[in-house]
DNA sequence: TAAAAAAAGTTGCATATACAACTTTAACTC
DNA sequence: GAGTTAAAGTTGTATATGCAACTTTTTTTA
Protein backbone atom coordinates (compact mmCIF):
# COMPACT_ATOMS: atom_id res chain seq x y z
CA UNK A 1 0.00 0.00 0.00
CA UNK A 2 2.74 2.49 0.83
CA UNK A 3 3.83 2.76 -2.74
CA UNK A 4 5.09 6.27 -2.18
CA UNK A 5 7.28 6.45 0.87
CA UNK A 6 8.48 10.00 0.81
CA UNK A 7 11.31 11.12 3.05
CA UNK A 8 10.01 11.59 6.56
CA UNK A 9 12.93 13.73 7.69
CA UNK A 10 12.87 15.87 4.57
CA UNK A 11 9.15 16.43 4.81
CA UNK A 12 9.31 17.34 8.48
CA UNK A 13 12.12 19.80 7.89
CA UNK A 14 10.18 21.41 5.08
CA UNK A 15 7.06 21.69 7.19
CA UNK A 16 9.06 23.14 10.05
CA UNK A 17 10.53 25.77 7.71
CA UNK A 18 7.14 26.74 6.32
CA UNK A 19 5.32 26.91 9.63
CA UNK A 20 8.25 28.55 11.40
CA UNK A 21 8.22 31.27 8.77
CA UNK A 22 4.58 31.91 9.46
CA UNK A 23 5.17 32.14 13.22
CA UNK A 24 8.32 34.22 12.88
CA UNK A 25 6.41 36.82 10.87
CA UNK A 26 3.93 37.16 13.69
CA UNK A 27 6.67 38.03 16.18
CA UNK A 28 8.70 40.49 14.13
CA UNK A 29 6.79 43.35 15.72
CA UNK A 30 8.12 42.30 19.10
CA UNK A 31 11.63 41.90 17.75
CA UNK A 32 11.88 38.23 18.66
CA UNK A 33 11.96 35.03 16.72
CA UNK A 34 9.45 32.31 17.35
CA UNK A 35 12.13 30.20 19.02
CA UNK A 36 12.90 33.01 21.46
CA UNK A 37 9.23 33.71 22.10
CA UNK A 38 8.68 30.02 22.77
CA UNK A 39 11.44 29.88 25.33
CA UNK A 40 10.18 33.03 27.02
CA UNK A 41 6.73 31.52 27.30
CA UNK A 42 8.09 28.29 28.73
CA UNK A 43 10.10 30.15 31.32
CA UNK A 44 7.16 32.38 32.12
CA UNK A 45 5.03 29.32 32.76
CA UNK A 46 7.67 27.69 34.93
CA UNK A 47 9.96 30.19 36.61
CA UNK A 48 13.22 28.68 37.79
CA UNK A 49 13.19 25.90 35.22
CA UNK A 50 16.63 24.50 34.43
CA UNK A 51 18.22 24.46 31.00
CA UNK A 52 18.50 20.70 31.19
CA UNK A 53 14.76 20.39 31.76
CA UNK A 54 13.88 22.55 28.77
CA UNK A 55 16.53 20.76 26.78
CA UNK A 56 14.81 17.41 27.38
CA UNK A 57 11.30 18.71 26.95
CA UNK A 58 12.01 20.49 23.68
CA UNK A 59 14.62 17.99 22.49
CA UNK A 60 17.16 20.74 21.94
CA UNK A 61 20.79 19.83 22.49
CA UNK A 62 22.14 21.31 25.71
CA UNK A 63 24.78 23.44 24.01
CA UNK A 64 22.17 24.91 21.70
CA UNK A 65 19.97 25.60 24.68
CA UNK A 66 22.86 27.25 26.47
CA UNK A 67 23.30 29.67 23.61
CA UNK A 68 19.60 30.33 23.21
CA UNK A 69 19.42 31.18 26.88
CA UNK A 70 22.48 33.41 26.71
CA UNK A 71 20.83 35.30 23.89
CA UNK A 72 17.71 35.90 25.94
CA UNK A 73 19.88 37.09 28.78
CA UNK A 74 21.89 39.39 26.55
CA UNK A 75 18.61 41.02 25.57
CA UNK A 76 17.78 41.68 29.19
CA UNK A 77 14.94 39.19 29.53
CA UNK A 78 16.60 36.85 32.03
CA UNK A 79 18.12 37.48 35.42
CA UNK A 80 21.82 36.83 35.77
CA UNK A 81 21.89 33.53 37.63
CA UNK A 82 21.12 31.37 34.63
CA UNK A 83 23.15 28.44 35.94
CA UNK A 84 20.78 27.89 38.82
CA UNK A 85 17.40 28.13 37.17
CA UNK A 86 15.92 30.54 34.66
CA UNK A 87 13.94 33.56 35.78
CA UNK A 88 12.48 36.33 33.66
CA UNK A 89 13.16 39.95 34.38
CA UNK A 90 10.19 42.29 34.57
CA UNK A 91 10.83 43.25 30.97
CA UNK A 92 10.99 39.58 30.10
CA UNK A 93 7.68 38.88 31.79
CA UNK A 94 5.95 41.70 29.95
CA UNK A 95 7.36 40.51 26.66
CA UNK A 96 6.37 36.92 27.40
CA UNK A 97 2.80 38.02 28.04
CA UNK A 98 2.62 39.93 24.77
CA UNK A 99 4.10 36.94 22.95
CA UNK A 100 1.56 34.64 24.48
CA UNK A 101 -1.25 36.79 23.20
CA UNK A 102 0.22 36.75 19.71
CA UNK A 103 0.92 33.05 19.87
CA UNK A 104 -2.54 32.11 21.06
CA UNK A 105 -4.31 33.95 18.27
CA UNK A 106 -1.95 32.69 15.59
CA UNK A 107 -1.91 29.11 16.74
CA UNK A 108 -5.68 28.99 16.78
CA UNK A 109 -5.81 30.51 13.35
CA UNK A 110 -3.35 28.04 11.87
CA UNK A 111 -5.19 25.22 13.62
CA UNK A 112 -8.39 26.41 11.98
CA UNK A 113 -6.84 26.99 8.56
CA UNK A 114 -5.42 23.51 8.41
CA UNK A 115 -8.56 21.89 9.67
CA UNK A 116 -9.25 18.98 12.02
CA UNK A 117 -7.97 16.23 9.73
CA UNK A 118 -4.60 17.85 9.40
CA UNK A 119 -4.13 18.76 13.03
CA UNK A 120 -5.33 15.36 14.18
CA UNK A 121 -2.82 13.88 11.76
CA UNK A 122 0.00 15.85 13.31
CA UNK A 123 -1.14 14.88 16.77
CA UNK A 124 -1.13 11.20 15.93
CA UNK A 125 2.26 11.39 14.28
CA UNK A 126 3.68 13.43 17.12
CA UNK A 127 2.37 11.10 19.82
CA UNK A 128 3.88 8.15 18.00
CA UNK A 129 7.27 9.77 17.67
CA UNK A 130 7.26 10.70 21.32
CA UNK A 131 6.33 7.25 22.55
CA UNK A 132 8.38 5.25 20.08
CA UNK A 133 11.42 7.33 19.27
CA UNK A 134 12.22 9.45 22.27
CA UNK A 135 13.90 7.68 25.12
CA UNK B 1 -13.26 19.58 21.27
CA UNK B 2 -9.80 21.02 20.76
CA UNK B 3 -9.26 21.54 24.44
CA UNK B 4 -5.52 21.11 24.09
CA UNK B 5 -4.17 23.14 21.23
CA UNK B 6 -0.45 22.67 21.53
CA UNK B 7 1.92 24.81 19.52
CA UNK B 8 2.02 23.59 15.96
CA UNK B 9 5.29 25.33 15.12
CA UNK B 10 6.97 24.22 18.31
CA UNK B 11 5.89 20.66 17.85
CA UNK B 12 7.03 20.55 14.24
CA UNK B 13 10.41 21.98 15.12
CA UNK B 14 10.85 19.42 17.86
CA UNK B 15 9.88 16.58 15.56
CA UNK B 16 12.25 17.87 12.90
CA UNK B 17 15.09 17.96 15.43
CA UNK B 18 14.41 14.44 16.65
CA UNK B 19 14.00 12.86 13.24
CA UNK B 20 16.86 14.86 11.73
CA UNK B 21 19.11 13.53 14.46
CA UNK B 22 18.18 10.02 13.55
CA UNK B 23 18.88 10.61 9.86
CA UNK B 24 22.09 12.52 10.49
CA UNK B 25 23.48 9.59 12.47
CA UNK B 26 22.90 7.33 9.51
CA UNK B 27 25.02 9.52 7.23
CA UNK B 28 27.98 10.20 9.51
CA UNK B 29 29.83 7.31 7.93
CA UNK B 30 29.69 9.10 4.60
CA UNK B 31 30.76 12.38 6.16
CA UNK B 32 27.63 14.23 5.11
CA UNK B 33 24.65 15.61 6.91
CA UNK B 34 21.15 14.56 6.01
CA UNK B 35 20.54 17.96 4.46
CA UNK B 36 23.55 17.52 2.18
CA UNK B 37 22.63 13.95 1.32
CA UNK B 38 19.12 15.07 0.48
CA UNK B 39 20.36 17.73 -1.90
CA UNK B 40 22.75 15.31 -3.54
CA UNK B 41 19.93 12.85 -4.11
CA UNK B 42 17.70 15.55 -5.57
CA UNK B 43 20.41 16.67 -7.95
CA UNK B 44 21.20 13.07 -8.85
CA UNK B 45 17.55 12.52 -9.73
CA UNK B 46 17.36 15.69 -11.79
CA UNK B 47 20.72 16.74 -13.22
CA UNK B 48 20.83 20.38 -14.25
CA UNK B 49 18.15 21.45 -11.81
CA UNK B 50 18.30 25.12 -10.83
CA UNK B 51 18.74 26.43 -7.31
CA UNK B 52 15.47 28.32 -7.63
CA UNK B 53 13.64 25.12 -8.47
CA UNK B 54 15.02 23.25 -5.45
CA UNK B 55 14.40 26.33 -3.38
CA UNK B 56 10.70 26.25 -4.20
CA UNK B 57 10.32 22.51 -3.97
CA UNK B 58 12.02 22.25 -0.59
CA UNK B 59 10.82 25.63 0.67
CA UNK B 60 14.35 26.71 1.50
CA UNK B 61 15.14 30.39 1.15
CA UNK B 62 17.25 31.10 -1.91
CA UNK B 63 20.19 32.48 0.05
CA UNK B 64 20.28 29.38 2.22
CA UNK B 65 20.11 27.25 -0.88
CA UNK B 66 22.96 29.22 -2.41
CA UNK B 67 25.15 28.44 0.56
CA UNK B 68 24.13 24.80 0.78
CA UNK B 69 25.04 24.42 -2.87
CA UNK B 70 28.36 26.20 -2.44
CA UNK B 71 29.19 23.79 0.37
CA UNK B 72 28.51 20.80 -1.86
CA UNK B 73 30.69 22.36 -4.50
CA UNK B 74 33.50 23.07 -2.05
CA UNK B 75 33.49 19.36 -1.24
CA UNK B 76 33.95 18.49 -4.87
CA UNK B 77 30.50 17.02 -5.49
CA UNK B 78 29.27 19.64 -7.94
CA UNK B 79 30.71 20.88 -11.21
CA UNK B 80 31.74 24.50 -11.35
CA UNK B 81 28.92 26.09 -13.31
CA UNK B 82 26.43 26.21 -10.45
CA UNK B 83 24.76 29.35 -11.75
CA UNK B 84 23.42 27.59 -14.79
CA UNK B 85 22.09 24.37 -13.36
CA UNK B 86 23.46 21.88 -10.86
CA UNK B 87 25.42 18.84 -12.00
CA UNK B 88 27.14 16.22 -9.87
CA UNK B 89 30.75 15.29 -10.40
CA UNK B 90 31.57 11.61 -10.71
CA UNK B 91 32.49 11.61 -7.04
CA UNK B 92 29.19 13.31 -6.30
CA UNK B 93 27.25 10.72 -8.23
CA UNK B 94 28.93 7.85 -6.39
CA UNK B 95 28.25 9.50 -3.07
CA UNK B 96 24.64 10.19 -4.01
CA UNK B 97 24.13 6.53 -4.83
CA UNK B 98 25.56 5.41 -1.51
CA UNK B 99 23.40 7.97 0.27
CA UNK B 100 20.33 6.74 -1.51
CA UNK B 101 20.97 3.22 -0.32
CA UNK B 102 21.33 4.42 3.25
CA UNK B 103 18.30 6.66 2.98
CA UNK B 104 16.05 4.00 1.52
CA UNK B 105 16.77 1.50 4.27
CA UNK B 106 16.48 4.05 7.04
CA UNK B 107 13.35 5.69 5.75
CA UNK B 108 11.61 2.34 5.45
CA UNK B 109 12.70 1.41 8.94
CA UNK B 110 11.44 4.64 10.46
CA UNK B 111 8.24 4.29 8.49
CA UNK B 112 7.80 0.81 9.96
CA UNK B 113 8.77 1.82 13.49
CA UNK B 114 6.24 4.60 13.59
CA UNK B 115 3.51 2.54 12.06
CA UNK B 116 0.75 3.28 9.55
CA UNK B 117 -1.33 5.51 11.82
CA UNK B 118 1.56 7.84 12.43
CA UNK B 119 2.82 8.01 8.89
CA UNK B 120 -0.67 8.46 7.52
CA UNK B 121 -1.10 11.27 10.03
CA UNK B 122 2.00 13.00 8.75
CA UNK B 123 0.87 12.54 5.18
CA UNK B 124 -2.51 14.11 5.88
CA UNK B 125 -0.97 17.01 7.75
CA UNK B 126 1.66 17.52 5.10
CA UNK B 127 -0.82 17.47 2.23
CA UNK B 128 -2.96 20.03 4.00
CA UNK B 129 -0.05 22.36 4.62
CA UNK B 130 1.01 22.10 1.01
CA UNK B 131 -2.42 22.82 -0.40
CA UNK B 132 -3.50 25.43 2.13
CA UNK B 133 -0.38 27.23 3.23
CA UNK B 134 2.08 27.14 0.37
CA UNK B 135 1.39 29.54 -2.44
C1' DT C 1 17.85 44.58 -30.54
C1' DA C 2 18.38 47.86 -26.70
C1' DA C 3 16.26 49.22 -22.47
C1' DA C 4 13.53 47.91 -18.69
C1' DA C 5 11.74 44.56 -15.65
C1' DA C 6 11.88 40.29 -13.45
C1' DA C 7 14.11 36.33 -11.83
C1' DA C 8 18.14 34.09 -10.05
C1' DG C 9 22.03 34.04 -7.35
C1' DT C 10 25.33 36.04 -3.81
C1' DT C 11 26.95 38.29 0.35
C1' DG C 12 26.54 40.64 5.05
C1' DC C 13 24.61 39.79 9.22
C1' DA C 14 22.15 37.21 12.66
C1' DT C 15 19.87 33.12 14.86
C1' DA C 16 19.27 27.99 15.54
C1' DT C 17 21.29 23.84 15.78
C1' DA C 18 24.65 19.76 16.69
C1' DC C 19 28.97 17.33 18.27
C1' DA C 20 33.10 17.13 20.95
C1' DA C 21 35.76 18.63 24.53
C1' DC C 22 36.04 21.12 28.50
C1' DT C 23 34.58 23.29 33.10
C1' DT C 24 31.65 23.76 36.77
C1' DT C 25 28.20 22.12 39.88
C1' DA C 26 25.68 18.55 42.19
C1' DA C 27 25.27 13.96 44.02
C1' DC C 28 26.93 9.79 45.87
C1' DT C 29 29.90 6.76 48.40
C1' DC C 30 32.97 5.36 51.62
C1' DG D 1 33.51 15.32 54.96
C1' DA D 2 36.98 14.20 51.12
C1' DG D 3 37.14 12.02 46.90
C1' DT D 4 34.80 10.21 43.06
C1' DT D 5 31.20 10.15 39.81
C1' DA D 6 27.51 12.08 37.37
C1' DA D 7 24.94 15.88 35.73
C1' DA D 8 24.73 20.52 34.04
C1' DG D 9 26.49 24.15 31.59
C1' DT D 10 29.93 26.40 28.36
C1' DT D 11 32.94 27.06 24.38
C1' DG D 12 35.15 25.81 19.79
C1' DT D 13 33.86 24.61 15.38
C1' DA D 14 30.72 23.74 11.74
C1' DT D 15 26.25 23.42 9.22
C1' DA D 16 21.41 25.16 8.28
C1' DT D 17 18.55 28.80 7.97
C1' DG D 18 16.30 33.62 7.09
C1' DC D 19 16.12 38.67 5.82
C1' DA D 20 17.85 42.60 3.42
C1' DA D 21 20.59 44.49 0.08
C1' DC D 22 23.17 43.84 -3.79
C1' DT D 23 24.80 41.80 -8.41
C1' DT D 24 24.16 38.99 -12.25
C1' DT D 25 21.40 36.69 -15.54
C1' DT D 26 17.25 36.04 -18.03
C1' DT D 27 13.04 37.55 -19.96
C1' DT D 28 9.88 40.97 -21.68
C1' DT D 29 8.67 44.70 -24.21
C1' DA D 30 8.80 48.73 -26.81
Coordinates of C-alpha atoms (C1' of nucleotides) in Angstrom, one line a residue:
Chain A
X1 CA 0.0 0.0 0.0
X2 CA 2.7 2.5 0.8
X3 CA 3.8 2.8 -2.7
X4 CA 5.1 6.3 -2.2
X5 CA 7.3 6.5 0.9
X6 CA 8.5 10.0 0.8
X7 CA 11.3 11.1 3.1
X8 CA 10.0 11.6 6.6
X9 CA 12.9 13.7 7.7
X10 CA 12.9 15.9 4.6
X11 CA 9.2 16.4 4.8
X12 CA 9.3 17.3 8.5
X13 CA 12.1 19.8 7.9
X14 CA 10.2 21.4 5.1
X15 CA 7.1 21.7 7.2
X16 CA 9.1 23.1 10.1
X17 CA 10.5 25.8 7.7
X18 CA 7.1 26.7 6.3
X19 CA 5.3 26.9 9.6
X20 CA 8.3 28.6 11.4
X21 CA 8.2 31.3 8.8
X22 CA 4.6 31.9 9.5
X23 CA 5.2 32.1 13.2
X24 CA 8.3 34.2 12.9
X25 CA 6.4 36.8 10.9
X26 CA 3.9 37.2 13.7
X27 CA 6.7 38.0 16.2
X28 CA 8.7 40.5 14.1
X29 CA 6.8 43.3 15.7
X30 CA 8.1 42.3 19.1
X31 CA 11.6 41.9 17.8
X32 CA 11.9 38.2 18.7
X33 CA 12.0 35.0 16.7
X34 CA 9.4 32.3 17.4
X35 CA 12.1 30.2 19.0
X36 CA 12.9 33.0 21.5
X37 CA 9.2 33.7 22.1
X38 CA 8.7 30.0 22.8
X39 CA 11.4 29.9 25.3
X40 CA 10.2 33.0 27.0
X41 CA 6.7 31.5 27.3
X42 CA 8.1 28.3 28.7
X43 CA 10.1 30.1 31.3
X44 CA 7.2 32.4 32.1
X45 CA 5.0 29.3 32.8
X46 CA 7.7 27.7 34.9
X47 CA 10.0 30.2 36.6
X48 CA 13.2 28.7 37.8
X49 CA 13.2 25.9 35.2
X50 CA 16.6 24.5 34.4
X51 CA 18.2 24.5 31.0
X52 CA 18.5 20.7 31.2
X53 CA 14.8 20.4 31.8
X54 CA 13.9 22.6 28.8
X55 CA 16.5 20.8 26.8
X56 CA 14.8 17.4 27.4
X57 CA 11.3 18.7 26.9
X58 CA 12.0 20.5 23.7
X59 CA 14.6 18.0 22.5
X60 CA 17.2 20.7 21.9
X61 CA 20.8 19.8 22.5
X62 CA 22.1 21.3 25.7
X63 CA 24.8 23.4 24.0
X64 CA 22.2 24.9 21.7
X65 CA 20.0 25.6 24.7
X66 CA 22.9 27.2 26.5
X67 CA 23.3 29.7 23.6
X68 CA 19.6 30.3 23.2
X69 CA 19.4 31.2 26.9
X70 CA 22.5 33.4 26.7
X71 CA 20.8 35.3 23.9
X72 CA 17.7 35.9 25.9
X73 CA 19.9 37.1 28.8
X74 CA 21.9 39.4 26.5
X75 CA 18.6 41.0 25.6
X76 CA 17.8 41.7 29.2
X77 CA 14.9 39.2 29.5
X78 CA 16.6 36.8 32.0
X79 CA 18.1 37.5 35.4
X80 CA 21.8 36.8 35.8
X81 CA 21.9 33.5 37.6
X82 CA 21.1 31.4 34.6
X83 CA 23.1 28.4 35.9
X84 CA 20.8 27.9 38.8
X85 CA 17.4 28.1 37.2
X86 CA 15.9 30.5 34.7
X87 CA 13.9 33.6 35.8
X88 CA 12.5 36.3 33.7
X89 CA 13.2 40.0 34.4
X90 CA 10.2 42.3 34.6
X91 CA 10.8 43.3 31.0
X92 CA 11.0 39.6 30.1
X93 CA 7.7 38.9 31.8
X94 CA 5.9 41.7 29.9
X95 CA 7.4 40.5 26.7
X96 CA 6.4 36.9 27.4
X97 CA 2.8 38.0 28.0
X98 CA 2.6 39.9 24.8
X99 CA 4.1 36.9 23.0
X100 CA 1.6 34.6 24.5
X101 CA -1.3 36.8 23.2
X102 CA 0.2 36.7 19.7
X103 CA 0.9 33.1 19.9
X104 CA -2.5 32.1 21.1
X105 CA -4.3 34.0 18.3
X106 CA -1.9 32.7 15.6
X107 CA -1.9 29.1 16.7
X108 CA -5.7 29.0 16.8
X109 CA -5.8 30.5 13.3
X110 CA -3.4 28.0 11.9
X111 CA -5.2 25.2 13.6
X112 CA -8.4 26.4 12.0
X113 CA -6.8 27.0 8.6
X114 CA -5.4 23.5 8.4
X115 CA -8.6 21.9 9.7
X116 CA -9.3 19.0 12.0
X117 CA -8.0 16.2 9.7
X118 CA -4.6 17.8 9.4
X119 CA -4.1 18.8 13.0
X120 CA -5.3 15.4 14.2
X121 CA -2.8 13.9 11.8
X122 CA 0.0 15.8 13.3
X123 CA -1.1 14.9 16.8
X124 CA -1.1 11.2 15.9
X125 CA 2.3 11.4 14.3
X126 CA 3.7 13.4 17.1
X127 CA 2.4 11.1 19.8
X128 CA 3.9 8.2 18.0
X129 CA 7.3 9.8 17.7
X130 CA 7.3 10.7 21.3
X131 CA 6.3 7.2 22.6
X132 CA 8.4 5.3 20.1
X133 CA 11.4 7.3 19.3
X134 CA 12.2 9.5 22.3
X135 CA 13.9 7.7 25.1
Chain B
X1 CA -13.3 19.6 21.3
X2 CA -9.8 21.0 20.8
X3 CA -9.3 21.5 24.4
X4 CA -5.5 21.1 24.1
X5 CA -4.2 23.1 21.2
X6 CA -0.4 22.7 21.5
X7 CA 1.9 24.8 19.5
X8 CA 2.0 23.6 16.0
X9 CA 5.3 25.3 15.1
X10 CA 7.0 24.2 18.3
X11 CA 5.9 20.7 17.8
X12 CA 7.0 20.5 14.2
X13 CA 10.4 22.0 15.1
X14 CA 10.8 19.4 17.9
X15 CA 9.9 16.6 15.6
X16 CA 12.3 17.9 12.9
X17 CA 15.1 18.0 15.4
X18 CA 14.4 14.4 16.6
X19 CA 14.0 12.9 13.2
X20 CA 16.9 14.9 11.7
X21 CA 19.1 13.5 14.5
X22 CA 18.2 10.0 13.6
X23 CA 18.9 10.6 9.9
X24 CA 22.1 12.5 10.5
X25 CA 23.5 9.6 12.5
X26 CA 22.9 7.3 9.5
X27 CA 25.0 9.5 7.2
X28 CA 28.0 10.2 9.5
X29 CA 29.8 7.3 7.9
X30 CA 29.7 9.1 4.6
X31 CA 30.8 12.4 6.2
X32 CA 27.6 14.2 5.1
X33 CA 24.6 15.6 6.9
X34 CA 21.2 14.6 6.0
X35 CA 20.5 18.0 4.5
X36 CA 23.6 17.5 2.2
X37 CA 22.6 13.9 1.3
X38 CA 19.1 15.1 0.5
X39 CA 20.4 17.7 -1.9
X40 CA 22.8 15.3 -3.5
X41 CA 19.9 12.9 -4.1
X42 CA 17.7 15.5 -5.6
X43 CA 20.4 16.7 -8.0
X44 CA 21.2 13.1 -8.9
X45 CA 17.5 12.5 -9.7
X46 CA 17.4 15.7 -11.8
X47 CA 20.7 16.7 -13.2
X48 CA 20.8 20.4 -14.3
X49 CA 18.1 21.5 -11.8
X50 CA 18.3 25.1 -10.8
X51 CA 18.7 26.4 -7.3
X52 CA 15.5 28.3 -7.6
X53 CA 13.6 25.1 -8.5
X54 CA 15.0 23.2 -5.5
X55 CA 14.4 26.3 -3.4
X56 CA 10.7 26.3 -4.2
X57 CA 10.3 22.5 -4.0
X58 CA 12.0 22.3 -0.6
X59 CA 10.8 25.6 0.7
X60 CA 14.3 26.7 1.5
X61 CA 15.1 30.4 1.2
X62 CA 17.2 31.1 -1.9
X63 CA 20.2 32.5 0.1
X64 CA 20.3 29.4 2.2
X65 CA 20.1 27.2 -0.9
X66 CA 23.0 29.2 -2.4
X67 CA 25.2 28.4 0.6
X68 CA 24.1 24.8 0.8
X69 CA 25.0 24.4 -2.9
X70 CA 28.4 26.2 -2.4
X71 CA 29.2 23.8 0.4
X72 CA 28.5 20.8 -1.9
X73 CA 30.7 22.4 -4.5
X74 CA 33.5 23.1 -2.1
X75 CA 33.5 19.4 -1.2
X76 CA 33.9 18.5 -4.9
X77 CA 30.5 17.0 -5.5
X78 CA 29.3 19.6 -7.9
X79 CA 30.7 20.9 -11.2
X80 CA 31.7 24.5 -11.4
X81 CA 28.9 26.1 -13.3
X82 CA 26.4 26.2 -10.5
X83 CA 24.8 29.3 -11.7
X84 CA 23.4 27.6 -14.8
X85 CA 22.1 24.4 -13.4
X86 CA 23.5 21.9 -10.9
X87 CA 25.4 18.8 -12.0
X88 CA 27.1 16.2 -9.9
X89 CA 30.8 15.3 -10.4
X90 CA 31.6 11.6 -10.7
X91 CA 32.5 11.6 -7.0
X92 CA 29.2 13.3 -6.3
X93 CA 27.3 10.7 -8.2
X94 CA 28.9 7.9 -6.4
X95 CA 28.2 9.5 -3.1
X96 CA 24.6 10.2 -4.0
X97 CA 24.1 6.5 -4.8
X98 CA 25.6 5.4 -1.5
X99 CA 23.4 8.0 0.3
X100 CA 20.3 6.7 -1.5
X101 CA 21.0 3.2 -0.3
X102 CA 21.3 4.4 3.3
X103 CA 18.3 6.7 3.0
X104 CA 16.1 4.0 1.5
X105 CA 16.8 1.5 4.3
X106 CA 16.5 4.1 7.0
X107 CA 13.3 5.7 5.8
X108 CA 11.6 2.3 5.4
X109 CA 12.7 1.4 8.9
X110 CA 11.4 4.6 10.5
X111 CA 8.2 4.3 8.5
X112 CA 7.8 0.8 10.0
X113 CA 8.8 1.8 13.5
X114 CA 6.2 4.6 13.6
X115 CA 3.5 2.5 12.1
X116 CA 0.7 3.3 9.5
X117 CA -1.3 5.5 11.8
X118 CA 1.6 7.8 12.4
X119 CA 2.8 8.0 8.9
X120 CA -0.7 8.5 7.5
X121 CA -1.1 11.3 10.0
X122 CA 2.0 13.0 8.8
X123 CA 0.9 12.5 5.2
X124 CA -2.5 14.1 5.9
X125 CA -1.0 17.0 7.7
X126 CA 1.7 17.5 5.1
X127 CA -0.8 17.5 2.2
X128 CA -3.0 20.0 4.0
X129 CA 0.0 22.4 4.6
X130 CA 1.0 22.1 1.0
X131 CA -2.4 22.8 -0.4
X132 CA -3.5 25.4 2.1
X133 CA -0.4 27.2 3.2
X134 CA 2.1 27.1 0.4
X135 CA 1.4 29.5 -2.4
Chain C
dT1 C1' 17.8 44.6 -30.5
dA2 C1' 18.4 47.9 -26.7
dA3 C1' 16.3 49.2 -22.5
dA4 C1' 13.5 47.9 -18.7
dA5 C1' 11.7 44.6 -15.7
dA6 C1' 11.9 40.3 -13.4
dA7 C1' 14.1 36.3 -11.8
dA8 C1' 18.1 34.1 -10.0
dG9 C1' 22.0 34.0 -7.3
dT10 C1' 25.3 36.0 -3.8
dT11 C1' 26.9 38.3 0.4
dG12 C1' 26.5 40.6 5.1
dC13 C1' 24.6 39.8 9.2
dA14 C1' 22.1 37.2 12.7
dT15 C1' 19.9 33.1 14.9
dA16 C1' 19.3 28.0 15.5
dT17 C1' 21.3 23.8 15.8
dA18 C1' 24.6 19.8 16.7
dC19 C1' 29.0 17.3 18.3
dA20 C1' 33.1 17.1 21.0
dA21 C1' 35.8 18.6 24.5
dC22 C1' 36.0 21.1 28.5
dT23 C1' 34.6 23.3 33.1
dT24 C1' 31.6 23.8 36.8
dT25 C1' 28.2 22.1 39.9
dA26 C1' 25.7 18.5 42.2
dA27 C1' 25.3 14.0 44.0
dC28 C1' 26.9 9.8 45.9
dT29 C1' 29.9 6.8 48.4
dC30 C1' 33.0 5.4 51.6
Chain D
dG1 C1' 33.5 15.3 55.0
dA2 C1' 37.0 14.2 51.1
dG3 C1' 37.1 12.0 46.9
dT4 C1' 34.8 10.2 43.1
dT5 C1' 31.2 10.2 39.8
dA6 C1' 27.5 12.1 37.4
dA7 C1' 24.9 15.9 35.7
dA8 C1' 24.7 20.5 34.0
dG9 C1' 26.5 24.1 31.6
dT10 C1' 29.9 26.4 28.4
dT11 C1' 32.9 27.1 24.4
dG12 C1' 35.2 25.8 19.8
dT13 C1' 33.9 24.6 15.4
dA14 C1' 30.7 23.7 11.7
dT15 C1' 26.3 23.4 9.2
dA16 C1' 21.4 25.2 8.3
dT17 C1' 18.6 28.8 8.0
dG18 C1' 16.3 33.6 7.1
dC19 C1' 16.1 38.7 5.8
dA20 C1' 17.8 42.6 3.4
dA21 C1' 20.6 44.5 0.1
dC22 C1' 23.2 43.8 -3.8
dT23 C1' 24.8 41.8 -8.4
dT24 C1' 24.2 39.0 -12.3
dT25 C1' 21.4 36.7 -15.5
dT26 C1' 17.3 36.0 -18.0
dT27 C1' 13.0 37.5 -20.0
dT28 C1' 9.9 41.0 -21.7
dT29 C1' 8.7 44.7 -24.2
dA30 C1' 8.8 48.7 -26.8

